[in-house]
Coordinates of C-alpha atoms in Angstrom, one line a residue:
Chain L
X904 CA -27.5 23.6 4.1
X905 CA -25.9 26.7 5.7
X906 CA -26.9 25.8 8.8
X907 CA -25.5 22.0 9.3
X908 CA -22.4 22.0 11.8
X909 CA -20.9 19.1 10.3
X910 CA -20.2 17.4 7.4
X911 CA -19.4 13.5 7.9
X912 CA -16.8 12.2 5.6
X913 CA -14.0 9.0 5.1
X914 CA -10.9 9.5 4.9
X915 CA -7.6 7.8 5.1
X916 CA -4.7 9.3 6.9
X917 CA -0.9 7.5 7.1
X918 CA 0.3 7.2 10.8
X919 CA 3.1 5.8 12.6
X920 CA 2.3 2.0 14.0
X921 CA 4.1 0.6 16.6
X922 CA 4.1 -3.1 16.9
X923 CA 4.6 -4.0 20.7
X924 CA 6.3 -7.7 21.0
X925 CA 6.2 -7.7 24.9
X926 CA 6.3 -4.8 27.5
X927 CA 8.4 -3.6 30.6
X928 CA 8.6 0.0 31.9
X929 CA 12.4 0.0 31.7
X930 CA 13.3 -1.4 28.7
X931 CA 10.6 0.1 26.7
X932 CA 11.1 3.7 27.8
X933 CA 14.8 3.0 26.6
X934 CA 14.0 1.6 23.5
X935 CA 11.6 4.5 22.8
X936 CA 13.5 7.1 23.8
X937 CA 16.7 5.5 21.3
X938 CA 14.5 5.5 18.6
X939 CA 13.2 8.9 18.5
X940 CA 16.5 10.5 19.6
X941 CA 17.2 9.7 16.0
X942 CA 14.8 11.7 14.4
X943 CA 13.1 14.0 16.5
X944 CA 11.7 16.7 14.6
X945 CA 9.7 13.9 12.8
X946 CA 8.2 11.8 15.6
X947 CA 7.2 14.5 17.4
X948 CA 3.4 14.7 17.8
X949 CA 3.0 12.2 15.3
X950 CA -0.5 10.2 15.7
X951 CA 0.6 6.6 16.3
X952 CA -1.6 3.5 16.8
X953 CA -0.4 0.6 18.9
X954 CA -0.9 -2.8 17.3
X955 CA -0.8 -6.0 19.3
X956 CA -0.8 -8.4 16.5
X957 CA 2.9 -9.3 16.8
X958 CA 2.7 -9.9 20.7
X959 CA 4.7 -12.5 21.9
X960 CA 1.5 -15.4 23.1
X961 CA 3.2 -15.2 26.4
X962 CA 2.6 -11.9 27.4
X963 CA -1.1 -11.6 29.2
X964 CA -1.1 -8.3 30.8
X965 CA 0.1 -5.0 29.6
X966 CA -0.3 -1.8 31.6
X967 CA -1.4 0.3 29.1
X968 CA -1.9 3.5 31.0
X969 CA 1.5 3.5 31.9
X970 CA 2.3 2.9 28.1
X971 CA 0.3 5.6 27.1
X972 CA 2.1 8.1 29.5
X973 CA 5.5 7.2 28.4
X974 CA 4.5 7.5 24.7
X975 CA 3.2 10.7 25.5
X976 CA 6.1 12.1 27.2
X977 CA 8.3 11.9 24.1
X978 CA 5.7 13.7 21.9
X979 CA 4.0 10.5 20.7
X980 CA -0.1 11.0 20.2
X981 CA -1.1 7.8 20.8
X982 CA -4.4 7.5 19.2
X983 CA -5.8 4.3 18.6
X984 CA -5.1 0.1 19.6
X985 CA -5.4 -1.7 17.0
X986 CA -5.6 -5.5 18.4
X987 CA -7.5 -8.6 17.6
X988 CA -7.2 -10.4 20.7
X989 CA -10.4 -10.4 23.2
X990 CA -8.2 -11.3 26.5
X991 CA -6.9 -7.2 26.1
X992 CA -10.2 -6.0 24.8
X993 CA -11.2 -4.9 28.5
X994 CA -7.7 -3.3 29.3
X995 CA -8.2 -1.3 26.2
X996 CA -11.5 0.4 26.7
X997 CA -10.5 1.2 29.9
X998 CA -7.8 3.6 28.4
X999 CA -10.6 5.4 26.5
X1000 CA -8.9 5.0 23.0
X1001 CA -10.1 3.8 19.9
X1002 CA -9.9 0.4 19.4
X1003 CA -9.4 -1.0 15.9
X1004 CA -9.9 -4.4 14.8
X1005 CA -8.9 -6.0 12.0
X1006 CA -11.7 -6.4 10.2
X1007 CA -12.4 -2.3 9.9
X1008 CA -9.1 -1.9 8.8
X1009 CA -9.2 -3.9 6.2
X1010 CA -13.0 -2.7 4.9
X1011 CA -12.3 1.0 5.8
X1012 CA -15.3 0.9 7.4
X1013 CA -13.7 3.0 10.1
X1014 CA -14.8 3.6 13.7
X1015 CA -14.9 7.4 14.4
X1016 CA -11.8 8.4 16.0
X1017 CA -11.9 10.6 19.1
X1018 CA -12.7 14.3 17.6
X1019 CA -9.1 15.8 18.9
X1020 CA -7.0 13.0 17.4
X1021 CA -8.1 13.5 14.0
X1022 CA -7.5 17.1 13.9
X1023 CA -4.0 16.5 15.4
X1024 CA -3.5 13.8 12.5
X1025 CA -3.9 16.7 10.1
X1026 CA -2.3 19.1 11.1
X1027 CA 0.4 16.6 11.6
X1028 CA 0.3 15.4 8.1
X1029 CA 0.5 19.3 7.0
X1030 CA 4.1 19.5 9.1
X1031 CA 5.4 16.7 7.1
X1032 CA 4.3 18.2 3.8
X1033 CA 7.2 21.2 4.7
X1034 CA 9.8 18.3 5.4
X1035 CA 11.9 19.3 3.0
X1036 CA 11.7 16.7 0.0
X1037 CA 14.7 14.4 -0.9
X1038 CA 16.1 14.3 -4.2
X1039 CA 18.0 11.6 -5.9
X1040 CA 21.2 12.2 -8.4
X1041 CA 21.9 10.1 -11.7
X1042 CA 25.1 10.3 -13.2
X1043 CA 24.8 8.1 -15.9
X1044 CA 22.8 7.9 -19.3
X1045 CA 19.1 6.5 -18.5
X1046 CA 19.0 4.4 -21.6
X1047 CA 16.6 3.2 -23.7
X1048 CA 14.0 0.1 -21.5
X1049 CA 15.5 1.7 -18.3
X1050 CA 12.9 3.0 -15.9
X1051 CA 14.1 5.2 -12.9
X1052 CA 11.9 5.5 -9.8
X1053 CA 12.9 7.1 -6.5
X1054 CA 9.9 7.2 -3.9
X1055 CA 9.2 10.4 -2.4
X1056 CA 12.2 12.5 -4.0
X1057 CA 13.0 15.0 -7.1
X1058 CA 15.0 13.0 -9.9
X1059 CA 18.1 14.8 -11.3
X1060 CA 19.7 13.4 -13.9
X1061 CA 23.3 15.0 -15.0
X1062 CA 23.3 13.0 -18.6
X1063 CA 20.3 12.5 -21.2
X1064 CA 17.4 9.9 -21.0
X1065 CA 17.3 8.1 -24.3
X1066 CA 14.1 7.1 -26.4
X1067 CA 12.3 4.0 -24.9
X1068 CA 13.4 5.4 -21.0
X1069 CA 11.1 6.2 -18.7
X1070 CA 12.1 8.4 -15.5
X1071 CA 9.2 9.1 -12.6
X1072 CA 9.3 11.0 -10.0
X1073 CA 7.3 11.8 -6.9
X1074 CA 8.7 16.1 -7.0
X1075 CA 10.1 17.6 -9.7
X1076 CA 12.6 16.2 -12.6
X1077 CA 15.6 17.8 -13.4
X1078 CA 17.4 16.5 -16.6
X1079 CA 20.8 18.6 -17.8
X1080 CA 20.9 16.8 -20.9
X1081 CA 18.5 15.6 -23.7
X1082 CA 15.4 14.7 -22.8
X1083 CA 14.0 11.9 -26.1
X1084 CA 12.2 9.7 -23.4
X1085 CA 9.6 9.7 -20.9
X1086 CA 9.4 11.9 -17.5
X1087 CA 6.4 11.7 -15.1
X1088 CA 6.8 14.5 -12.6
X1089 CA 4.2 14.7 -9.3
X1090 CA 3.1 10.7 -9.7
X1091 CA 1.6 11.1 -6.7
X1092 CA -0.6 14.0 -7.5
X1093 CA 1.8 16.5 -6.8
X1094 CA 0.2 19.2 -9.3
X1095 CA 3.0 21.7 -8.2
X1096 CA 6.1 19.6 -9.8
X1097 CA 7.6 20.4 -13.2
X1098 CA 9.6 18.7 -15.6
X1099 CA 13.4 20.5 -16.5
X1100 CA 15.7 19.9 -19.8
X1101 CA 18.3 21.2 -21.6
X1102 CA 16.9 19.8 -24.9
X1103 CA 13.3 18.4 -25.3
X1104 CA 13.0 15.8 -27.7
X1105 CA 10.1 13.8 -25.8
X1106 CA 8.0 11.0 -26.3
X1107 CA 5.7 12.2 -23.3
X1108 CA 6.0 14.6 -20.4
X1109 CA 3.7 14.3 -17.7
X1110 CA 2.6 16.2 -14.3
X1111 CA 0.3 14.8 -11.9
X1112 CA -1.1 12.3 -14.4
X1113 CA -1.7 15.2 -16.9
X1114 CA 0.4 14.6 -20.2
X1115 CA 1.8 16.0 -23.6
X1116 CA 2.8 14.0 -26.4
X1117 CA 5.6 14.7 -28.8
X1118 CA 3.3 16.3 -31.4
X1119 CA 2.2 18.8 -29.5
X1120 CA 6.1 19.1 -27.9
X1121 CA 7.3 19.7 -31.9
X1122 CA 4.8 22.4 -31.8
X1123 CA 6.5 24.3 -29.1
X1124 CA 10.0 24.7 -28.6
X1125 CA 11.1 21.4 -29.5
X1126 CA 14.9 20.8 -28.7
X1127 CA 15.3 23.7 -26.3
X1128 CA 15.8 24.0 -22.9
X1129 CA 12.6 23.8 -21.3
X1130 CA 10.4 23.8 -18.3
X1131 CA 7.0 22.4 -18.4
X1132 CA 4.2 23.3 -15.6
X1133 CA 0.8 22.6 -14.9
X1134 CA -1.7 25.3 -15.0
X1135 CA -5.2 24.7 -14.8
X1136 CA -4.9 21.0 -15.7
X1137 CA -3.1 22.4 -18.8
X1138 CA 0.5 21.7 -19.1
X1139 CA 3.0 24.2 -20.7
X1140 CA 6.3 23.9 -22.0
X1141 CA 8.4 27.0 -21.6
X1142 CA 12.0 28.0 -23.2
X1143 CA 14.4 28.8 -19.7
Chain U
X568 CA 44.2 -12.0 -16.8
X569 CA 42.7 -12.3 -19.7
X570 CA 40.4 -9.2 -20.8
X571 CA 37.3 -10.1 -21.5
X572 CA 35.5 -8.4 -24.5
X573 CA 31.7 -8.7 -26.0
X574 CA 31.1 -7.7 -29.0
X575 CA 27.2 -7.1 -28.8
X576 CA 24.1 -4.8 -30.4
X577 CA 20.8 -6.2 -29.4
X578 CA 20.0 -5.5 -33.2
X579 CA 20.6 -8.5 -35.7
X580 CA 22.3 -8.7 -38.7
X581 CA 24.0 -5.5 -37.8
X582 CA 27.9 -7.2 -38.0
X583 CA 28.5 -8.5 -35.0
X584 CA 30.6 -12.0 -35.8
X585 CA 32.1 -9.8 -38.5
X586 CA 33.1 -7.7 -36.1
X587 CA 34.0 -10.5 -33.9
X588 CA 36.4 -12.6 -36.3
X589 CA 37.8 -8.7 -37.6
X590 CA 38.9 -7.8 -33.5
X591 CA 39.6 -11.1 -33.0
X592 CA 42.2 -11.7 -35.7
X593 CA 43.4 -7.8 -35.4
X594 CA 44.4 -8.2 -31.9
X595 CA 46.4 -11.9 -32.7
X596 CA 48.1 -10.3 -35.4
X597 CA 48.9 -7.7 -32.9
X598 CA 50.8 -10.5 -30.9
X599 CA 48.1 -11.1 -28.4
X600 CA 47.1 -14.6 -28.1
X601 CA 43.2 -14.3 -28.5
X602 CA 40.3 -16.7 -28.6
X603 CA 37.0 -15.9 -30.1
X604 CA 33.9 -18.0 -28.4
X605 CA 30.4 -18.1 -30.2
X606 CA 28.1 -17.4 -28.0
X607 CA 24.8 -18.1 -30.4
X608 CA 24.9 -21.6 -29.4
X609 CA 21.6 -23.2 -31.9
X610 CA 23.0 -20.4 -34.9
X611 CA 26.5 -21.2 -35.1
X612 CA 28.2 -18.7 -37.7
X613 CA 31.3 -17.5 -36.6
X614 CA 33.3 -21.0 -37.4
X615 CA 32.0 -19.9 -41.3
X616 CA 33.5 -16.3 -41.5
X617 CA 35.9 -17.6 -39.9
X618 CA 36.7 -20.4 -42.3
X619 CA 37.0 -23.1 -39.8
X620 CA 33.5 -25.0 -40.4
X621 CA 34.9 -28.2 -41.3
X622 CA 37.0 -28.6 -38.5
X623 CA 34.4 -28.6 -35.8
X624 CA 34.5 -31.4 -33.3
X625 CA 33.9 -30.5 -30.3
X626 CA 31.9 -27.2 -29.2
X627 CA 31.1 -24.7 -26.5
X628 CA 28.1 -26.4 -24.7
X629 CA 30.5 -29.9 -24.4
X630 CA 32.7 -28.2 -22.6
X631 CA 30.0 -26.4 -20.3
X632 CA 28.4 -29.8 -20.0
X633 CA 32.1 -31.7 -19.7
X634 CA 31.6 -34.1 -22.7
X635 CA 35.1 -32.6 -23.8
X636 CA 37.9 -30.9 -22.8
X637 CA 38.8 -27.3 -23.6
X638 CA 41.8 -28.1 -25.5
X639 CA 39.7 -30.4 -27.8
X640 CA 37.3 -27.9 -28.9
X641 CA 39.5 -24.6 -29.2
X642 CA 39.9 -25.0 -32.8
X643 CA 43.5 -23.1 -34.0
X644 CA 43.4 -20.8 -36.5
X645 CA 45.4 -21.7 -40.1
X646 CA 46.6 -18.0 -41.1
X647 CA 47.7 -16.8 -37.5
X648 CA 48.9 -18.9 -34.2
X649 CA 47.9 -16.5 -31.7
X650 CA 44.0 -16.7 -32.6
X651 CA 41.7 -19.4 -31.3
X652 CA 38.0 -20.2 -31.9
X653 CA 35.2 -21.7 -29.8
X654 CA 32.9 -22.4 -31.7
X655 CA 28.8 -22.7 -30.7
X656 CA 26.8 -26.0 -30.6
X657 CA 24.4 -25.7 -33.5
X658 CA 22.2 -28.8 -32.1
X659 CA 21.4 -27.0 -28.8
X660 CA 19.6 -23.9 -27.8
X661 CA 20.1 -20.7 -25.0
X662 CA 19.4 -22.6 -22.9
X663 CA 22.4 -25.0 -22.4
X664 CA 24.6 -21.8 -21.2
X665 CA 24.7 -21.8 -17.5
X666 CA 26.4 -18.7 -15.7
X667 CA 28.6 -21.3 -13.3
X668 CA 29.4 -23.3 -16.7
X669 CA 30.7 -19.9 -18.6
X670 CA 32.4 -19.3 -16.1
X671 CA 34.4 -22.0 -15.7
X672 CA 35.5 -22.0 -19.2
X673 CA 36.3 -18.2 -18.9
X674 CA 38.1 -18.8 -15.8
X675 CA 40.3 -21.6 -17.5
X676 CA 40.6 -19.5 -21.0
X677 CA 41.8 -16.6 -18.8
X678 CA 45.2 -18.0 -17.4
X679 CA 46.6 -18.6 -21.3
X680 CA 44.8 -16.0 -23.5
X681 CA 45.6 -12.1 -23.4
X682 CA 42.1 -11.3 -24.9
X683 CA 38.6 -13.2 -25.0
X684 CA 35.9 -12.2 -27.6
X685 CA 32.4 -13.0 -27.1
X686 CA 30.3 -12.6 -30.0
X687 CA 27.5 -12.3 -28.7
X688 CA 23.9 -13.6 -30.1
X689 CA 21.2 -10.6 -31.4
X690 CA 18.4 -9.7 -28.9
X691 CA 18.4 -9.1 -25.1
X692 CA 17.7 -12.7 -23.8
X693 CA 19.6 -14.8 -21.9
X694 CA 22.3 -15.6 -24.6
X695 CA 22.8 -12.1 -25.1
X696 CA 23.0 -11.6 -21.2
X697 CA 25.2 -14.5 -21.1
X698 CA 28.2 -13.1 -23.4
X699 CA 27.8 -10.0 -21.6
X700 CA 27.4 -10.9 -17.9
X701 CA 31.5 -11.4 -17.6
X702 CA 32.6 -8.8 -19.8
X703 CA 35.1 -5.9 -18.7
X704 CA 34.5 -4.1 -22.5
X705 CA 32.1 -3.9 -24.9
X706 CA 32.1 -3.1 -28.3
X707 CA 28.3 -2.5 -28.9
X708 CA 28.2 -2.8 -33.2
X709 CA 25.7 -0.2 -34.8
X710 CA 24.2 0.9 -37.9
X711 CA 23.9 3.9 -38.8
X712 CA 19.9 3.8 -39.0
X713 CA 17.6 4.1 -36.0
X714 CA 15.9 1.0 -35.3
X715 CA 20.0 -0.3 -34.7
X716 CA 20.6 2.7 -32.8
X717 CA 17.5 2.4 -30.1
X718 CA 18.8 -1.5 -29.7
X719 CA 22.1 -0.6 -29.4
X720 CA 20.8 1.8 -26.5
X721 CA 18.8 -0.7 -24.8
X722 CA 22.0 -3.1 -24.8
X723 CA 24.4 -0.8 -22.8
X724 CA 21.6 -0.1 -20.5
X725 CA 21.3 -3.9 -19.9
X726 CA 25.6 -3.4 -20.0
X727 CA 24.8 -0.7 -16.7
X728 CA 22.8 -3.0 -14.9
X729 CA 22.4 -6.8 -15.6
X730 CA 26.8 -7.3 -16.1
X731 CA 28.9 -8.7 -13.4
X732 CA 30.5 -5.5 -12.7
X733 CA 27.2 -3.3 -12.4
X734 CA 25.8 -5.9 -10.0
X735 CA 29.0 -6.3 -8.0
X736 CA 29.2 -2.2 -8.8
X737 CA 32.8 -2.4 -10.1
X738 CA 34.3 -0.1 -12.4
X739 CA 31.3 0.1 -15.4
X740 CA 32.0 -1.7 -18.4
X741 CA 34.4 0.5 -20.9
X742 CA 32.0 0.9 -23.8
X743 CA 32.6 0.8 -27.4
X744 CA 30.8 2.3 -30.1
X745 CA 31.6 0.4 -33.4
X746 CA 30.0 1.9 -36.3
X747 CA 29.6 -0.8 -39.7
X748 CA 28.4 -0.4 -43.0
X749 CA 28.8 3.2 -43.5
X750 CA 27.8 4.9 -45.9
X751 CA 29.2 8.7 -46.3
X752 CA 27.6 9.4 -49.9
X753 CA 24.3 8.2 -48.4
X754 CA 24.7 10.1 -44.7
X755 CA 25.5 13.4 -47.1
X756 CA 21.9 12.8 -49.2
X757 CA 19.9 11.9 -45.6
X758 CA 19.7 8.6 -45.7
X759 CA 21.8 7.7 -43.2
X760 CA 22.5 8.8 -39.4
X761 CA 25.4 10.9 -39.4
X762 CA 28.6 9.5 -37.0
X763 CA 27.9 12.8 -34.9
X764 CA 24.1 12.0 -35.3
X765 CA 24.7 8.4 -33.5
X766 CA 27.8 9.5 -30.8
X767 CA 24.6 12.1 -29.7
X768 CA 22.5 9.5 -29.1
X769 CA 24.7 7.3 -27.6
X770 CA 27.3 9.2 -25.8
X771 CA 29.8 6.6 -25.8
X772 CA 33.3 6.8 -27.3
X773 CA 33.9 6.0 -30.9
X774 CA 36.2 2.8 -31.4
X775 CA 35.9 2.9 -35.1
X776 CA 33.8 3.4 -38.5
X777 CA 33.6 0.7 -40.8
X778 CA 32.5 1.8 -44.5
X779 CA 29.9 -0.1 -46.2
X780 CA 32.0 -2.6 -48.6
X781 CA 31.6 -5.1 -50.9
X782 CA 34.8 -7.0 -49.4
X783 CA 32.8 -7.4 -45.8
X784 CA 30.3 -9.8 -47.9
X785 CA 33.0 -11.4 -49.8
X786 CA 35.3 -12.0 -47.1
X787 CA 32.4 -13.8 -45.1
X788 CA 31.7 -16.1 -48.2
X789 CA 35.5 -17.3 -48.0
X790 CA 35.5 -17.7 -44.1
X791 CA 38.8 -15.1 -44.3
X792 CA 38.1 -12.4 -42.1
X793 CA 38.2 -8.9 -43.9
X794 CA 40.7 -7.9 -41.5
X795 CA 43.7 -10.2 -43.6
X796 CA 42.4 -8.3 -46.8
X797 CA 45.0 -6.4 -47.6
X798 CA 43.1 -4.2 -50.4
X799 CA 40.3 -3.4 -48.6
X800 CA 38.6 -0.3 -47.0
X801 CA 36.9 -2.0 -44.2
X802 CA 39.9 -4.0 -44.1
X803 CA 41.8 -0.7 -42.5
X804 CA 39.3 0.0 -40.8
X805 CA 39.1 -2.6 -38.4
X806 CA 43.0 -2.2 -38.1
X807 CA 42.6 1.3 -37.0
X808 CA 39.9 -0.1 -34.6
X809 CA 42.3 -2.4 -33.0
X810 CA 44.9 0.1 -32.3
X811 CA 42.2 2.3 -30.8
X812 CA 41.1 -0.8 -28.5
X813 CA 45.0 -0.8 -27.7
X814 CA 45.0 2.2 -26.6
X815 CA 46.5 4.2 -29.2
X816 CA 44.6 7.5 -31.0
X817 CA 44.5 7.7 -34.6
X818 CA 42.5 9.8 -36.7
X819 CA 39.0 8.7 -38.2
X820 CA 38.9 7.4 -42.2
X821 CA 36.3 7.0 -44.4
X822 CA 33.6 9.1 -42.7
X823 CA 34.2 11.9 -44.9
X824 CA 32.6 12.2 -48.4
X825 CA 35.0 14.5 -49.9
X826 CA 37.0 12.0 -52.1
X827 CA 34.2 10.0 -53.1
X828 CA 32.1 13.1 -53.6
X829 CA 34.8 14.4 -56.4
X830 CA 34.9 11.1 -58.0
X831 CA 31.1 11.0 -58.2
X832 CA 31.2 14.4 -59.7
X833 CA 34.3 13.5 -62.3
X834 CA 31.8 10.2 -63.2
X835 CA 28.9 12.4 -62.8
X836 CA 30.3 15.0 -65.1
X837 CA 30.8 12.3 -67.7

């Protein structure tokens, strides 16, 4: 097989969609240009589909080149339509993108996407990977039947997380205080996170779905301050 | 403005209407006018320890329904004229207690009382979130054991996030820790959580330590709360607890062993 030049394969990448409700030149260049000036460094040369579901029945015609051109000038990659209405069906192909109905969005049967776009998706997803990655702070005891959740940040908790409490986090956990609950670091497969106590009395630690019970904790430095890591789909508790 | 207090543990059969009737009467001795509501409307018991059983007319849930007014069913206390009861409706379930209806009666109980004690039912459910939801303290009661520990945790978590005051995101509720039916001889063998053991846990301020006693049961039997006992350990206790709740520090009794462990070696030595 050393000689094949490709390698077809399905994937599923998260991209920006912009909804269009109706269209001028004017008030949509405005619009757009308010909108990124408020986060630049992460709309810039992000992939984005353009989705006509949600546009208003009264609009007919839509010049999309035009669209396309303004998009483009403020860094958008405009890479797909994603519309299920036939009267713009024409207007579309003419444009040259993708077009995306409804149906293979919901199957993931995909159409292939034009060669360049994909590649920019990636490398585009790679640039938000080095966004640096919120965190969230909790002041208070998480007691026991409380479950703390923060999407897409590192937990830090400045008091202990009681037996029966469950804290999850997306990054990495960070608990000054006793630790007799549960903590789920890198729930999203993050296999770089790690799990941080001043006193380890767990019921379960876990890293990218990889966990320890308290048995095997009690075996290891069991109410010390610790860090535990992943390693080789192995996770190891450490004394800091 | 009255200040509203629950008395509450998640755990049953921990103390909490003893604990309840105790504050209660402590603060009206105190010369604040007080009224104790049951809240375990379907298990009324506080009218018992109490000793007011047999002057029950009107109850808690008439009022919420307006089949009474609240002066008919605040039953006055015979040893002290500051302390009130409202007692629970024993033919009616959790589900008679409406938020708007408690409220109400709070509201009104608020412009002639100083304090308001809700003794709250055991579990988590809706009575339980019901005597909490209006509270500005808690006195969460605890034994020194773990099952009543874990409960006690799960109730000030449900303090932190289901109260008025967490959903409005007031000032938290000032949280009690009120340990009953300890035990030093047994805490010194293993047998029981420690105080510091429980405060770890916890991590809430102590309010007071009551010592397992023989006059607790008694004093429930004869509807006199063990607070007017003037012979008995838990009797102090509870005294010292209401000062504490008033604001005043005093230092902690009967959580040492040291006299009790000399007499047990004099009896043991015999």
């Amino acid at each position: 097989m050393t000689d094949a030049c490709f390698q077809l394969k399905g994937s599923v990448f998260t991209t920006i969609i912009l909804e269009l409700y109706q269209y001028s030149r004017e008030s949509f260049t405005q619009q757009l240009k308010d909108k990124i000036n408020q986060a630049p460094g992460f709309f810039h040369q992000s992939p984005v589909v353009i989705s006509l579901e949600k546009i208003n029945d009264n609009v007919t015609e839509v010049d999309f080149d035009e669209l396309l051109d303004i998009s483009r000038q403020f860094g958008l990659q405009p890479m797909a339509f994603k519309c299920t209405k036939s009267h713009f069906k024409s207007a579309i192909n003419a444009t040259s993108l993708a077009l995306l109905s409804d149906s293979a969005l919901r199957t993931t049967s995909r159409k292939p996407l034009p060669e360049s776009s994909t590649l920019q998706a990636s490398s585009s997803m790679e640039e938000k990977k080095l966004v640096p990655r919120k965190s969230k702070i909790v002041t208070r005891p998480v007691r026991s039947g409380q479950q703390v959740y923060y999407e897409g940040a590192d937990l830090i908790i400045l008091s202990q997380v009681s037996e029966g409490a469950e804290v999850l986090a997306d990054g990495n956990i960070h608990i000054y205080g006793a630790l007799r609950g549960r903590a789920l670091a890198g729930i999203n497969g993050d296999t770089s996170a790690r799990v941080f106590c001043q006193k380890l009395e767990a019921e379960l630690i876990s890293i990218a779905g990889n966990f320890i019970l308290s048995d095997f904790m009690r075996t290891q430095a069991w109410q010390q301050a610790v860090q535990v890591y992943l390693d080789e789909h192995i996770l190891h508790v450490a004394a800091v | 403005m009255a200040e509203i207090i629950v008395v509450t543990s998640g755990k049953g059969g921990v103390g909490k209407t003893t604990t309840s009737a105790a504050i209660g009467s402590g603060l009206a001795i105190r010369g604040h006018k007080t009224v104790v509501i049951d809240f375990d409307v379907g298990l009324r018991n506080l009218d018992l320890i109490m000793g007011c059983e047999r002057r029950v007319v009107y109850d808690f849930v008439n009022v919420l329904n307006k089949e009474a007014k609240l002066n008919q069913a605040l039953i006055k206390d015979k040893r002290n004229e500051n302390l009130f009861i409202l007692p629970a409706s024993q033919t009616r379930d959790k589900d008679a207690l409406t938020q708007d209806g408690v409220k109400n009666i709070l509201d009104e109980l608020s412009k002639t009382f100083d304090y308001i004690i809700c003794d709250s039912p055991a579990g988590i459910e809706k009575g339980a979130q019901m005597a909490l939801y209006f509270a500005d303290q808690a006195i969460v009661v605890t034994n020194p054991e773990v099952s009543s520990v874990r409960d006690s945790d799960r109730i000030l978590g449900i303090l932190q996030s289901k109260s008025l005051r967490a959903e409005q995101g007031d000032e938290p509720v000032k949280e009690h820790l009120l340990l009953t039916r300890y035990n030093p001889g047994r805490v010194a063998d293993g047998e029981m959580l420690s105080v510091k053991d429980v405060e770890e846990i916890l991590v809430i301020p102590l309010l007071g330590v009551i010592p397992e006693s023989e006059a607790v049961l008694k004093a429930s039997n004869q509807g006199e709360p063990v607070i007017f006992d003037e012979g008995a350990d838990a009797g102090y206790a509870y005294k010292d607890a209401v000062s504490r709740l008033l604001g005043e520090v005093i230092e902690f009794r009967f959580i040492e062993q040291e006299k009790k462990g000399f007499l047990k070696r004099l009896l043991g030595a015999r």
